[in-house]
């Protein structure tokens, strides 16, 4: 493993096992999806499956993993063997550190575990609070969290946070504010719904998970009015653009445009759709979206169709005026 403060790598005493497990490329209407790796945001795409994992490591490690532990840890001399099982997940991630403390809470029948070292202890309350609050809120607004457990795991990285099925990595350093920690926790938990449950091709339609997770975090932070990002002046960047549109213009600020359109203006677009339809209709449509696409793969075309069907309205003009185009993927 590389020594790296990243999703896959080790740093200090922490081992991050994100995207370590080889998963099959998806074969769909486009054929095999073998799009290149993109380091900003995410560009992953995988189908759901069931994992049954036996993992042996040093006895001293504290292990957080996707899924639920089956039975007790088996110790043999200096080693420990764990058995995990996870159903309907798109990937299997782990995080290890012998210095982790663990705090647990629950919301309904969902168990939440927060992992942190002494240095990260000052953020444990914020992660627990945002964990409980966002699972309860998103279950109510979008559809019920479908797995028995969620791990919120502290680590150090160059990014803010990263979502994996039933496990989120929180990249904490000494300078994070409590509000930042709550907001990023809610964003990454939002991805349990948007990418984890309702899947998408993150390379072709990154807005389908990033704009939605950003909207979810603002909803949890009670800050929907703060979603005010303007669209880019360059009209060739769309909310529905694939990652390649932004990388083609990397030298003219394509990466900033990616953040502005996919995180900023995309989440504002969802909030304006909420205001256009009214809360009742909008969240009813989000539940319909959840039911239709749970554990599957969704597209922009599907989203527009379900919003129109549930609301009984023609939303063509709304989406076009917000630069959401179905033909970006055709
Ligand atoms: Zn995100």
mmCIF file of C-alpha atoms and ligand atoms in Angstrom:
data_model
loop_
_atom_site.group_PDB
_atom_site.id
_atom_site.type_symbol
_atom_site.label_atom_id
_atom_site.label_comp_id
_atom_site.label_asym_id
_atom_site.label_seq_id
_atom_site.Cartn_x
_atom_site.Cartn_y
_atom_site.Cartn_z
ATOM 1 C CA UNK A 1 0.000 0.000 0.000
ATOM 2 C CA UNK A 2 1.251 3.531 -0.727
ATOM 3 C CA UNK A 3 2.077 5.953 2.110
ATOM 4 C CA UNK A 4 -0.562 8.567 1.257
ATOM 5 C CA UNK A 5 -3.134 10.693 3.050
ATOM 6 C CA UNK A 6 -5.845 9.510 0.730
ATOM 7 C CA UNK A 7 -8.753 7.128 0.241
ATOM 8 C CA UNK A 8 -6.334 4.284 -0.418
ATOM 9 C CA UNK A 9 -3.087 4.439 1.554
ATOM 10 C CA UNK A 10 -1.588 4.570 5.027
ATOM 11 C CA UNK A 11 -0.594 7.615 7.039
ATOM 12 C CA UNK A 12 0.770 7.589 10.598
ATOM 13 C CA UNK A 13 -1.081 4.702 12.235
ATOM 14 C CA UNK A 14 -4.191 4.876 10.012
ATOM 15 C CA UNK A 15 -4.801 2.504 7.099
ATOM 16 C CA UNK A 16 -7.457 3.588 4.575
ATOM 17 C CA UNK A 17 -8.864 0.848 2.369
ATOM 18 C CA UNK A 18 -11.119 2.741 -0.036
ATOM 19 C CA UNK A 19 -11.439 1.482 -3.619
ATOM 20 C CA UNK A 20 -8.947 -1.298 -2.827
ATOM 21 C CA UNK A 21 -11.176 -4.184 -3.799
ATOM 22 C CA UNK A 22 -11.211 -4.847 -7.572
ATOM 23 C CA UNK A 23 -14.767 -4.552 -8.844
ATOM 24 C CA UNK A 24 -16.054 -5.300 -12.316
ATOM 25 C CA UNK A 25 -16.643 -2.532 -14.831
ATOM 26 C CA UNK A 26 -20.318 -2.098 -15.671
ATOM 27 C CA UNK A 27 -21.651 -3.272 -19.026
ATOM 28 C CA UNK A 28 -24.678 -1.221 -20.069
ATOM 29 C CA UNK A 29 -26.209 0.373 -23.206
ATOM 30 C CA UNK A 30 -22.859 2.097 -23.828
ATOM 31 C CA UNK A 31 -20.968 -1.201 -23.667
ATOM 32 C CA UNK A 32 -18.157 -1.591 -21.119
ATOM 33 C CA UNK A 33 -17.658 1.488 -18.946
ATOM 34 C CA UNK A 34 -13.901 1.949 -18.694
ATOM 35 C CA UNK A 35 -13.762 5.707 -18.115
ATOM 36 C CA UNK A 36 -10.480 6.980 -16.621
ATOM 37 C CA UNK A 37 -9.917 7.848 -12.973
ATOM 38 C CA UNK A 38 -10.688 11.462 -12.056
ATOM 39 C CA UNK A 39 -9.156 12.703 -8.775
ATOM 40 C CA UNK A 40 -11.633 15.530 -8.055
ATOM 41 C CA UNK A 41 -14.940 14.384 -6.660
ATOM 42 C CA UNK A 42 -15.613 10.822 -7.696
ATOM 43 C CA UNK A 43 -15.917 8.976 -10.952
ATOM 44 C CA UNK A 44 -16.946 5.535 -9.800
ATOM 45 C CA UNK A 45 -19.673 3.358 -11.227
ATOM 46 C CA UNK A 46 -20.593 -0.081 -9.961
ATOM 47 C CA UNK A 47 -23.635 -2.259 -9.448
ATOM 48 C CA UNK A 48 -24.875 -3.540 -6.091
ATOM 49 C CA UNK A 49 -23.872 -6.956 -4.806
ATOM 50 C CA UNK A 50 -23.522 -8.987 -1.629
ATOM 51 C CA UNK A 51 -20.147 -9.239 0.097
ATOM 52 C CA UNK A 52 -19.007 -11.966 2.483
ATOM 53 C CA UNK A 53 -15.534 -11.073 3.738
ATOM 54 C CA UNK A 54 -13.028 -12.819 5.991
ATOM 55 C CA UNK A 55 -10.262 -10.419 7.005
ATOM 56 C CA UNK A 56 -7.169 -11.195 9.078
ATOM 57 C CA UNK A 57 -4.975 -8.433 10.511
ATOM 58 C CA UNK A 58 -2.912 -7.567 13.583
ATOM 59 C CA UNK A 59 -4.664 -8.177 16.871
ATOM 60 C CA UNK A 60 -4.033 -4.556 17.925
ATOM 61 C CA UNK A 61 -6.023 -2.997 15.049
ATOM 62 C CA UNK A 62 -9.474 -1.495 15.510
ATOM 63 C CA UNK A 63 -11.380 -2.210 12.270
ATOM 64 C CA UNK A 64 -14.277 -0.305 10.710
ATOM 65 C CA UNK A 65 -15.837 -1.900 7.624
ATOM 66 C CA UNK A 66 -18.772 -1.839 5.253
ATOM 67 C CA UNK A 67 -21.447 -4.277 6.425
ATOM 68 C CA UNK A 68 -21.998 -5.958 9.764
ATOM 69 C CA UNK A 69 -19.645 -8.206 11.707
ATOM 70 C CA UNK A 70 -20.815 -11.824 11.893
ATOM 71 C CA UNK A 71 -19.974 -13.646 15.127
ATOM 72 C CA UNK A 72 -17.045 -12.736 17.333
ATOM 73 C CA UNK A 73 -13.495 -11.813 16.332
ATOM 74 C CA UNK A 74 -11.262 -14.904 16.360
ATOM 75 C CA UNK A 75 -7.822 -14.308 17.894
ATOM 76 C CA UNK A 76 -4.807 -16.438 17.127
ATOM 77 C CA UNK A 77 -1.488 -15.342 18.659
ATOM 78 C CA UNK A 78 -0.878 -11.793 17.293
ATOM 79 C CA UNK A 79 -3.598 -11.982 14.663
ATOM 80 C CA UNK A 80 -7.329 -11.356 14.608
ATOM 81 C CA UNK A 81 -9.840 -12.593 12.007
ATOM 82 C CA UNK A 82 -13.094 -10.781 11.308
ATOM 83 C CA UNK A 83 -16.113 -11.908 9.301
ATOM 84 C CA UNK A 84 -18.229 -9.184 7.661
ATOM 85 C CA UNK A 85 -21.354 -9.423 5.582
ATOM 86 C CA UNK A 86 -23.001 -6.686 3.500
ATOM 87 C CA UNK A 87 -25.970 -6.848 1.169
ATOM 88 C CA UNK A 88 -26.892 -4.629 -1.779
ATOM 89 C CA UNK A 89 -23.725 -2.529 -1.677
ATOM 90 C CA UNK A 90 -21.602 -1.149 -4.543
ATOM 91 C CA UNK A 91 -18.207 -1.509 -2.866
ATOM 92 C CA UNK A 92 -16.513 -2.736 0.306
ATOM 93 C CA UNK A 93 -14.317 -0.296 2.266
ATOM 94 C CA UNK A 94 -12.356 -0.530 5.525
ATOM 95 C CA UNK A 95 -10.390 1.755 7.806
ATOM 96 C CA UNK A 96 -7.970 0.546 10.502
ATOM 97 C CA UNK A 97 -6.118 2.199 13.360
ATOM 98 C CA UNK A 98 -4.944 0.632 16.649
ATOM 99 C CA UNK A 99 -5.632 3.966 18.392
ATOM 100 C CA UNK A 100 -9.316 4.274 17.500
ATOM 101 C CA UNK A 101 -11.914 4.812 20.176
ATOM 102 C CA UNK A 102 -15.469 3.856 19.251
ATOM 103 C CA UNK A 103 -18.715 5.476 20.304
ATOM 104 C CA UNK A 104 -22.098 4.067 19.375
ATOM 105 C CA UNK A 105 -25.582 5.416 19.088
ATOM 106 C CA UNK A 106 -28.643 4.401 17.144
ATOM 107 C CA UNK A 107 -31.573 5.877 15.305
ATOM 108 C CA UNK A 108 -34.548 3.540 14.866
ATOM 109 C CA UNK A 109 -33.007 0.146 14.107
ATOM 110 C CA UNK A 110 -29.839 1.622 12.554
ATOM 111 C CA UNK A 111 -26.645 1.379 14.605
ATOM 112 C CA UNK A 112 -24.142 4.232 14.186
ATOM 113 C CA UNK A 113 -20.467 3.805 15.133
ATOM 114 C CA UNK A 114 -18.063 6.750 15.306
ATOM 115 C CA UNK A 115 -14.303 6.000 15.176
ATOM 116 C CA UNK A 116 -11.732 8.593 16.290
ATOM 117 C CA UNK A 117 -8.272 8.941 17.812
ATOM 118 C CA UNK A 118 -7.370 11.163 20.791
ATOM 119 C CA UNK A 119 -6.538 14.032 18.421
ATOM 120 C CA UNK A 120 -9.922 13.732 16.693
ATOM 121 C CA UNK A 121 -11.919 13.283 19.919
ATOM 122 C CA UNK A 122 -13.115 16.902 19.936
ATOM 123 C CA UNK A 123 -15.175 16.148 16.799
ATOM 124 C CA UNK A 124 -16.818 12.920 18.057
ATOM 125 C CA UNK A 125 -19.949 14.630 19.403
ATOM 126 C CA UNK A 126 -20.494 16.538 16.146
ATOM 127 C CA UNK A 127 -20.171 13.341 14.072
ATOM 128 C CA UNK A 128 -22.571 11.447 16.376
ATOM 129 C CA UNK A 129 -25.117 14.263 16.299
ATOM 130 C CA UNK A 130 -24.951 14.721 12.518
ATOM 131 C CA UNK A 131 -25.020 10.937 12.031
ATOM 132 C CA UNK A 132 -28.187 10.486 14.037
ATOM 133 C CA UNK A 133 -29.845 13.618 12.698
ATOM 134 C CA UNK A 134 -29.150 13.084 9.027
ATOM 135 C CA UNK A 135 -30.115 9.385 8.964
ATOM 136 C CA UNK A 136 -33.426 10.264 10.631
ATOM 137 C CA UNK A 137 -34.075 13.277 8.372
ATOM 138 C CA UNK A 138 -33.082 11.674 5.058
ATOM 139 C CA UNK A 139 -35.086 8.514 5.916
ATOM 140 C CA UNK A 140 -38.120 10.745 6.377
ATOM 141 C CA UNK A 141 -37.569 12.975 3.334
ATOM 142 C CA UNK A 142 -36.172 10.522 0.760
ATOM 143 C CA UNK A 143 -36.802 6.906 1.895
ATOM 144 C CA UNK A 144 -35.766 4.628 4.748
ATOM 145 C CA UNK A 145 -32.043 3.895 5.284
ATOM 146 C CA UNK A 146 -31.932 0.237 4.204
ATOM 147 C CA UNK A 147 -28.897 -1.184 6.033
ATOM 148 C CA UNK A 148 -28.491 -2.138 9.734
ATOM 149 C CA UNK A 149 -25.368 -0.073 10.375
ATOM 150 C CA UNK A 150 -23.304 2.993 9.428
ATOM 151 C CA UNK A 151 -19.670 3.750 10.389
ATOM 152 C CA UNK A 152 -18.405 7.341 10.595
ATOM 153 C CA UNK A 153 -14.624 7.047 10.527
ATOM 154 C CA UNK A 154 -12.006 9.740 11.217
ATOM 155 C CA UNK A 155 -8.819 9.842 9.185
ATOM 156 C CA UNK A 156 -6.469 12.405 7.658
ATOM 157 C CA UNK A 157 -6.648 13.212 3.967
ATOM 158 C CA UNK A 158 -6.396 16.083 1.513
ATOM 159 C CA UNK A 159 -10.142 15.975 0.858
ATOM 160 C CA UNK A 160 -13.113 16.739 3.110
ATOM 161 C CA UNK A 161 -14.906 13.440 3.297
ATOM 162 C CA UNK A 162 -15.573 10.355 1.224
ATOM 163 C CA UNK A 163 -18.528 8.053 0.980
ATOM 164 C CA UNK A 164 -18.502 4.280 0.832
ATOM 165 C CA UNK A 165 -21.417 1.934 1.430
ATOM 166 C CA UNK A 166 -22.248 1.984 5.150
ATOM 167 C CA UNK A 167 -18.932 3.752 5.861
ATOM 168 C CA UNK A 168 -17.900 7.367 5.475
ATOM 169 C CA UNK A 169 -14.358 8.690 5.836
ATOM 170 C CA UNK A 170 -14.057 12.071 7.541
ATOM 171 C CA UNK A 171 -10.789 13.850 6.781
ATOM 172 C CA UNK A 172 -10.124 15.719 10.022
ATOM 173 C CA UNK A 173 -7.267 18.005 10.993
ATOM 174 C CA UNK A 174 -6.862 20.441 13.890
ATOM 175 C CA UNK A 175 -8.493 23.352 12.064
ATOM 176 C CA UNK A 176 -11.954 22.014 11.291
ATOM 177 C CA UNK A 177 -14.905 23.807 12.860
ATOM 178 C CA UNK A 178 -17.739 21.861 14.496
ATOM 179 C CA UNK A 179 -20.140 23.234 11.841
ATOM 180 C CA UNK A 180 -17.841 22.023 9.056
ATOM 181 C CA UNK A 181 -17.719 18.544 10.600
ATOM 182 C CA UNK A 182 -21.530 18.373 10.861
ATOM 183 C CA UNK A 183 -22.045 19.615 7.328
ATOM 184 C CA UNK A 184 -19.504 17.219 5.759
ATOM 185 C CA UNK A 185 -20.871 14.299 7.819
ATOM 186 C CA UNK A 186 -24.356 15.094 6.471
ATOM 187 C CA UNK A 187 -23.029 15.407 2.882
ATOM 188 C CA UNK A 188 -21.296 12.015 2.988
ATOM 189 C CA UNK A 189 -24.316 10.393 4.644
ATOM 190 C CA UNK A 190 -26.435 11.989 1.893
ATOM 191 C CA UNK A 191 -24.402 9.868 -0.532
ATOM 192 C CA UNK A 192 -25.740 6.729 1.171
ATOM 193 C CA UNK A 193 -28.961 7.683 -0.652
ATOM 194 C CA UNK A 194 -27.434 9.337 -3.709
ATOM 195 C CA UNK A 195 -24.993 6.855 -5.180
ATOM 196 C CA UNK A 196 -25.280 4.145 -2.495
ATOM 197 C CA UNK A 197 -29.009 3.375 -2.760
ATOM 198 C CA UNK A 198 -29.928 5.272 -5.948
ATOM 199 C CA UNK A 199 -26.898 4.524 -8.097
ATOM 200 C CA UNK A 200 -25.561 6.487 -11.053
ATOM 201 C CA UNK A 201 -22.628 6.615 -13.404
ATOM 202 C CA UNK A 202 -20.546 9.252 -11.590
ATOM 203 C CA UNK A 203 -18.397 9.838 -14.650
ATOM 204 C CA UNK A 204 -21.276 10.493 -17.057
ATOM 205 C CA UNK A 205 -23.720 12.229 -14.689
ATOM 206 C CA UNK A 206 -21.859 13.412 -11.581
ATOM 207 C CA UNK A 207 -24.663 15.803 -10.625
ATOM 208 C CA UNK A 208 -26.971 12.850 -9.828
ATOM 209 C CA UNK A 209 -25.040 12.181 -6.645
ATOM 210 C CA UNK A 210 -23.031 15.367 -5.851
ATOM 211 C CA UNK A 211 -25.785 17.959 -6.322
ATOM 212 C CA UNK A 212 -28.156 15.738 -4.333
ATOM 213 C CA UNK A 213 -25.703 15.095 -1.460
ATOM 214 C CA UNK A 214 -24.977 18.845 -1.284
ATOM 215 C CA UNK A 215 -28.716 19.566 -1.213
ATOM 216 C CA UNK A 216 -29.137 16.923 1.552
ATOM 217 C CA UNK A 217 -26.390 18.511 3.686
ATOM 218 C CA UNK A 218 -27.967 21.969 3.330
ATOM 219 C CA UNK A 219 -31.328 20.466 4.291
ATOM 220 C CA UNK A 220 -29.788 18.945 7.435
ATOM 221 C CA UNK A 221 -27.945 22.189 8.284
ATOM 222 C CA UNK A 222 -31.205 24.101 7.805
ATOM 223 C CA UNK A 223 -29.436 26.202 5.193
ATOM 224 C CA UNK A 224 -31.338 25.636 1.931
ATOM 225 C CA UNK A 225 -31.499 29.425 1.488
ATOM 226 C CA UNK A 226 -27.703 29.380 1.384
ATOM 227 C CA UNK A 227 -27.781 27.504 -1.967
ATOM 228 C CA UNK A 228 -27.238 30.573 -4.151
ATOM 229 C CA UNK A 229 -24.362 29.623 -6.500
ATOM 230 C CA UNK A 230 -24.673 31.171 -9.971
ATOM 231 C CA UNK A 231 -24.125 29.049 -13.091
ATOM 232 C CA UNK A 232 -20.837 29.494 -14.970
ATOM 233 C CA UNK A 233 -20.645 32.263 -17.569
ATOM 234 C CA UNK A 234 -19.470 29.642 -20.084
ATOM 235 C CA UNK A 235 -22.681 28.073 -21.354
ATOM 236 C CA UNK A 236 -21.049 24.822 -22.436
ATOM 237 C CA UNK A 237 -20.899 23.694 -18.802
ATOM 238 C CA UNK A 238 -24.195 22.089 -17.800
ATOM 239 C CA UNK A 239 -25.484 20.708 -14.511
ATOM 240 C CA UNK A 240 -25.908 17.449 -16.454
ATOM 241 C CA UNK A 241 -22.459 17.542 -18.136
ATOM 242 C CA UNK A 242 -20.207 14.493 -17.924
ATOM 243 C CA UNK A 243 -16.843 14.826 -16.137
ATOM 244 C CA UNK A 244 -15.108 14.890 -19.565
ATOM 245 C CA UNK A 245 -16.648 18.305 -20.390
ATOM 246 C CA UNK A 246 -14.816 19.773 -17.391
ATOM 247 C CA UNK A 247 -11.518 17.945 -17.942
ATOM 248 C CA UNK A 248 -11.478 19.045 -21.628
ATOM 249 C CA UNK A 249 -11.387 22.634 -20.337
ATOM 250 C CA UNK A 250 -9.025 21.942 -17.428
ATOM 251 C CA UNK A 251 -6.622 24.702 -18.534
ATOM 252 C CA UNK A 252 -9.405 27.321 -18.502
ATOM 253 C CA UNK A 253 -10.573 26.531 -14.991
ATOM 254 C CA UNK A 254 -12.588 23.383 -15.726
ATOM 255 C CA UNK A 255 -12.045 22.038 -12.215
ATOM 256 C CA UNK A 256 -13.495 25.172 -10.625
ATOM 257 C CA UNK A 257 -16.364 25.015 -13.096
ATOM 258 C CA UNK A 258 -16.958 21.399 -12.015
ATOM 259 C CA UNK A 259 -17.306 22.461 -8.376
ATOM 260 C CA UNK A 260 -19.446 25.465 -9.302
ATOM 261 C CA UNK A 261 -21.891 23.567 -11.530
ATOM 262 C CA UNK A 262 -22.012 20.081 -9.972
ATOM 263 C CA UNK A 263 -21.881 20.967 -6.264
ATOM 264 C CA UNK A 264 -23.037 24.578 -6.232
ATOM 265 C CA UNK A 265 -25.479 25.351 -9.031
ATOM 266 C CA UNK A 266 -26.767 21.743 -9.157
ATOM 267 C CA UNK A 267 -27.811 21.782 -5.493
ATOM 268 C CA UNK A 268 -29.377 25.222 -6.012
ATOM 269 C CA UNK A 269 -31.313 23.748 -8.969
ATOM 270 C CA UNK A 270 -32.759 21.022 -6.710
ATOM 271 C CA UNK A 271 -33.736 23.618 -4.135
ATOM 272 C CA UNK A 272 -35.445 25.701 -6.834
ATOM 273 C CA UNK A 273 -37.281 22.563 -7.984
ATOM 274 C CA UNK A 274 -38.430 22.088 -4.366
ATOM 275 C CA UNK A 275 -39.732 25.682 -4.306
ATOM 276 C CA UNK A 276 -41.334 25.277 -7.733
ATOM 277 C CA UNK A 277 -43.232 22.108 -6.729
ATOM 278 C CA UNK A 278 -43.765 22.864 -3.043
ATOM 279 C CA UNK A 279 -42.397 20.706 -0.209
ATOM 280 C CA UNK A 280 -45.184 18.095 -0.233
ATOM 281 C CA UNK A 281 -44.955 17.311 -3.936
ATOM 282 C CA UNK A 282 -41.162 17.556 -4.074
ATOM 283 C CA UNK A 283 -40.546 15.103 -1.218
ATOM 284 C CA UNK A 284 -43.304 12.788 -2.489
ATOM 285 C CA UNK A 285 -41.461 12.757 -5.813
ATOM 286 C CA UNK A 286 -38.154 12.064 -4.027
ATOM 287 C CA UNK A 287 -39.775 9.037 -2.354
ATOM 288 C CA UNK A 288 -41.015 7.855 -5.759
ATOM 289 C CA UNK A 289 -37.457 8.314 -7.106
ATOM 290 C CA UNK A 290 -36.132 6.212 -4.202
ATOM 291 C CA UNK A 291 -38.703 3.430 -4.716
ATOM 292 C CA UNK A 292 -38.141 3.279 -8.469
ATOM 293 C CA UNK A 293 -34.348 3.211 -8.338
ATOM 294 C CA UNK A 294 -33.468 1.572 -4.991
ATOM 295 C CA UNK A 295 -30.240 -0.474 -5.451
ATOM 296 C CA UNK A 296 -30.395 0.205 -9.187
ATOM 297 C CA UNK A 297 -28.873 2.763 -11.553
ATOM 298 C CA UNK A 298 -30.617 6.037 -12.391
ATOM 299 C CA UNK A 299 -30.173 8.612 -15.164
ATOM 300 C CA UNK A 300 -31.100 12.260 -15.659
ATOM 301 C CA UNK A 301 -33.882 11.125 -17.994
ATOM 302 C CA UNK A 302 -35.319 8.929 -15.195
ATOM 303 C CA UNK A 303 -35.181 11.810 -12.725
ATOM 304 C CA UNK A 304 -37.049 14.225 -14.986
ATOM 305 C CA UNK A 305 -39.651 11.554 -15.825
ATOM 306 C CA UNK A 306 -40.351 10.719 -12.168
ATOM 307 C CA UNK A 307 -40.518 14.389 -11.134
ATOM 308 C CA UNK A 308 -43.013 15.026 -13.967
ATOM 309 C CA UNK A 309 -45.103 11.916 -13.277
ATOM 310 C CA UNK A 310 -45.392 12.550 -9.547
ATOM 311 C CA UNK A 311 -46.113 16.261 -9.869
ATOM 312 C CA UNK A 312 -48.327 15.889 -12.951
ATOM 313 C CA UNK A 313 -46.471 18.817 -14.511
ATOM 314 C CA UNK A 314 -44.422 19.437 -17.606
ATOM 315 C CA UNK A 315 -41.011 20.469 -16.221
ATOM 316 C CA UNK A 316 -39.159 20.722 -19.539
ATOM 317 C CA UNK A 317 -38.715 24.490 -19.316
ATOM 318 C CA UNK A 318 -37.611 24.324 -15.679
ATOM 319 C CA UNK A 319 -34.848 21.801 -16.410
ATOM 320 C CA UNK A 320 -33.660 23.446 -19.640
ATOM 321 C CA UNK A 321 -33.483 26.862 -17.978
ATOM 322 C CA UNK A 322 -31.311 25.245 -15.265
ATOM 323 C CA UNK A 323 -29.024 23.573 -17.846
ATOM 324 C CA UNK A 324 -30.216 20.041 -17.172
ATOM 325 C CA UNK A 325 -30.312 18.313 -20.569
ATOM 326 C CA UNK A 326 -31.037 14.658 -21.275
ATOM 327 C CA UNK A 327 -28.981 14.801 -24.481
ATOM 328 C CA UNK A 328 -25.734 15.369 -22.523
ATOM 329 C CA UNK A 329 -25.621 11.581 -22.194
ATOM 330 C CA UNK A 330 -26.549 10.728 -25.767
HETATM 331 ZN ZN1 LIG B 1 -19.921 14.292 -2.363
#
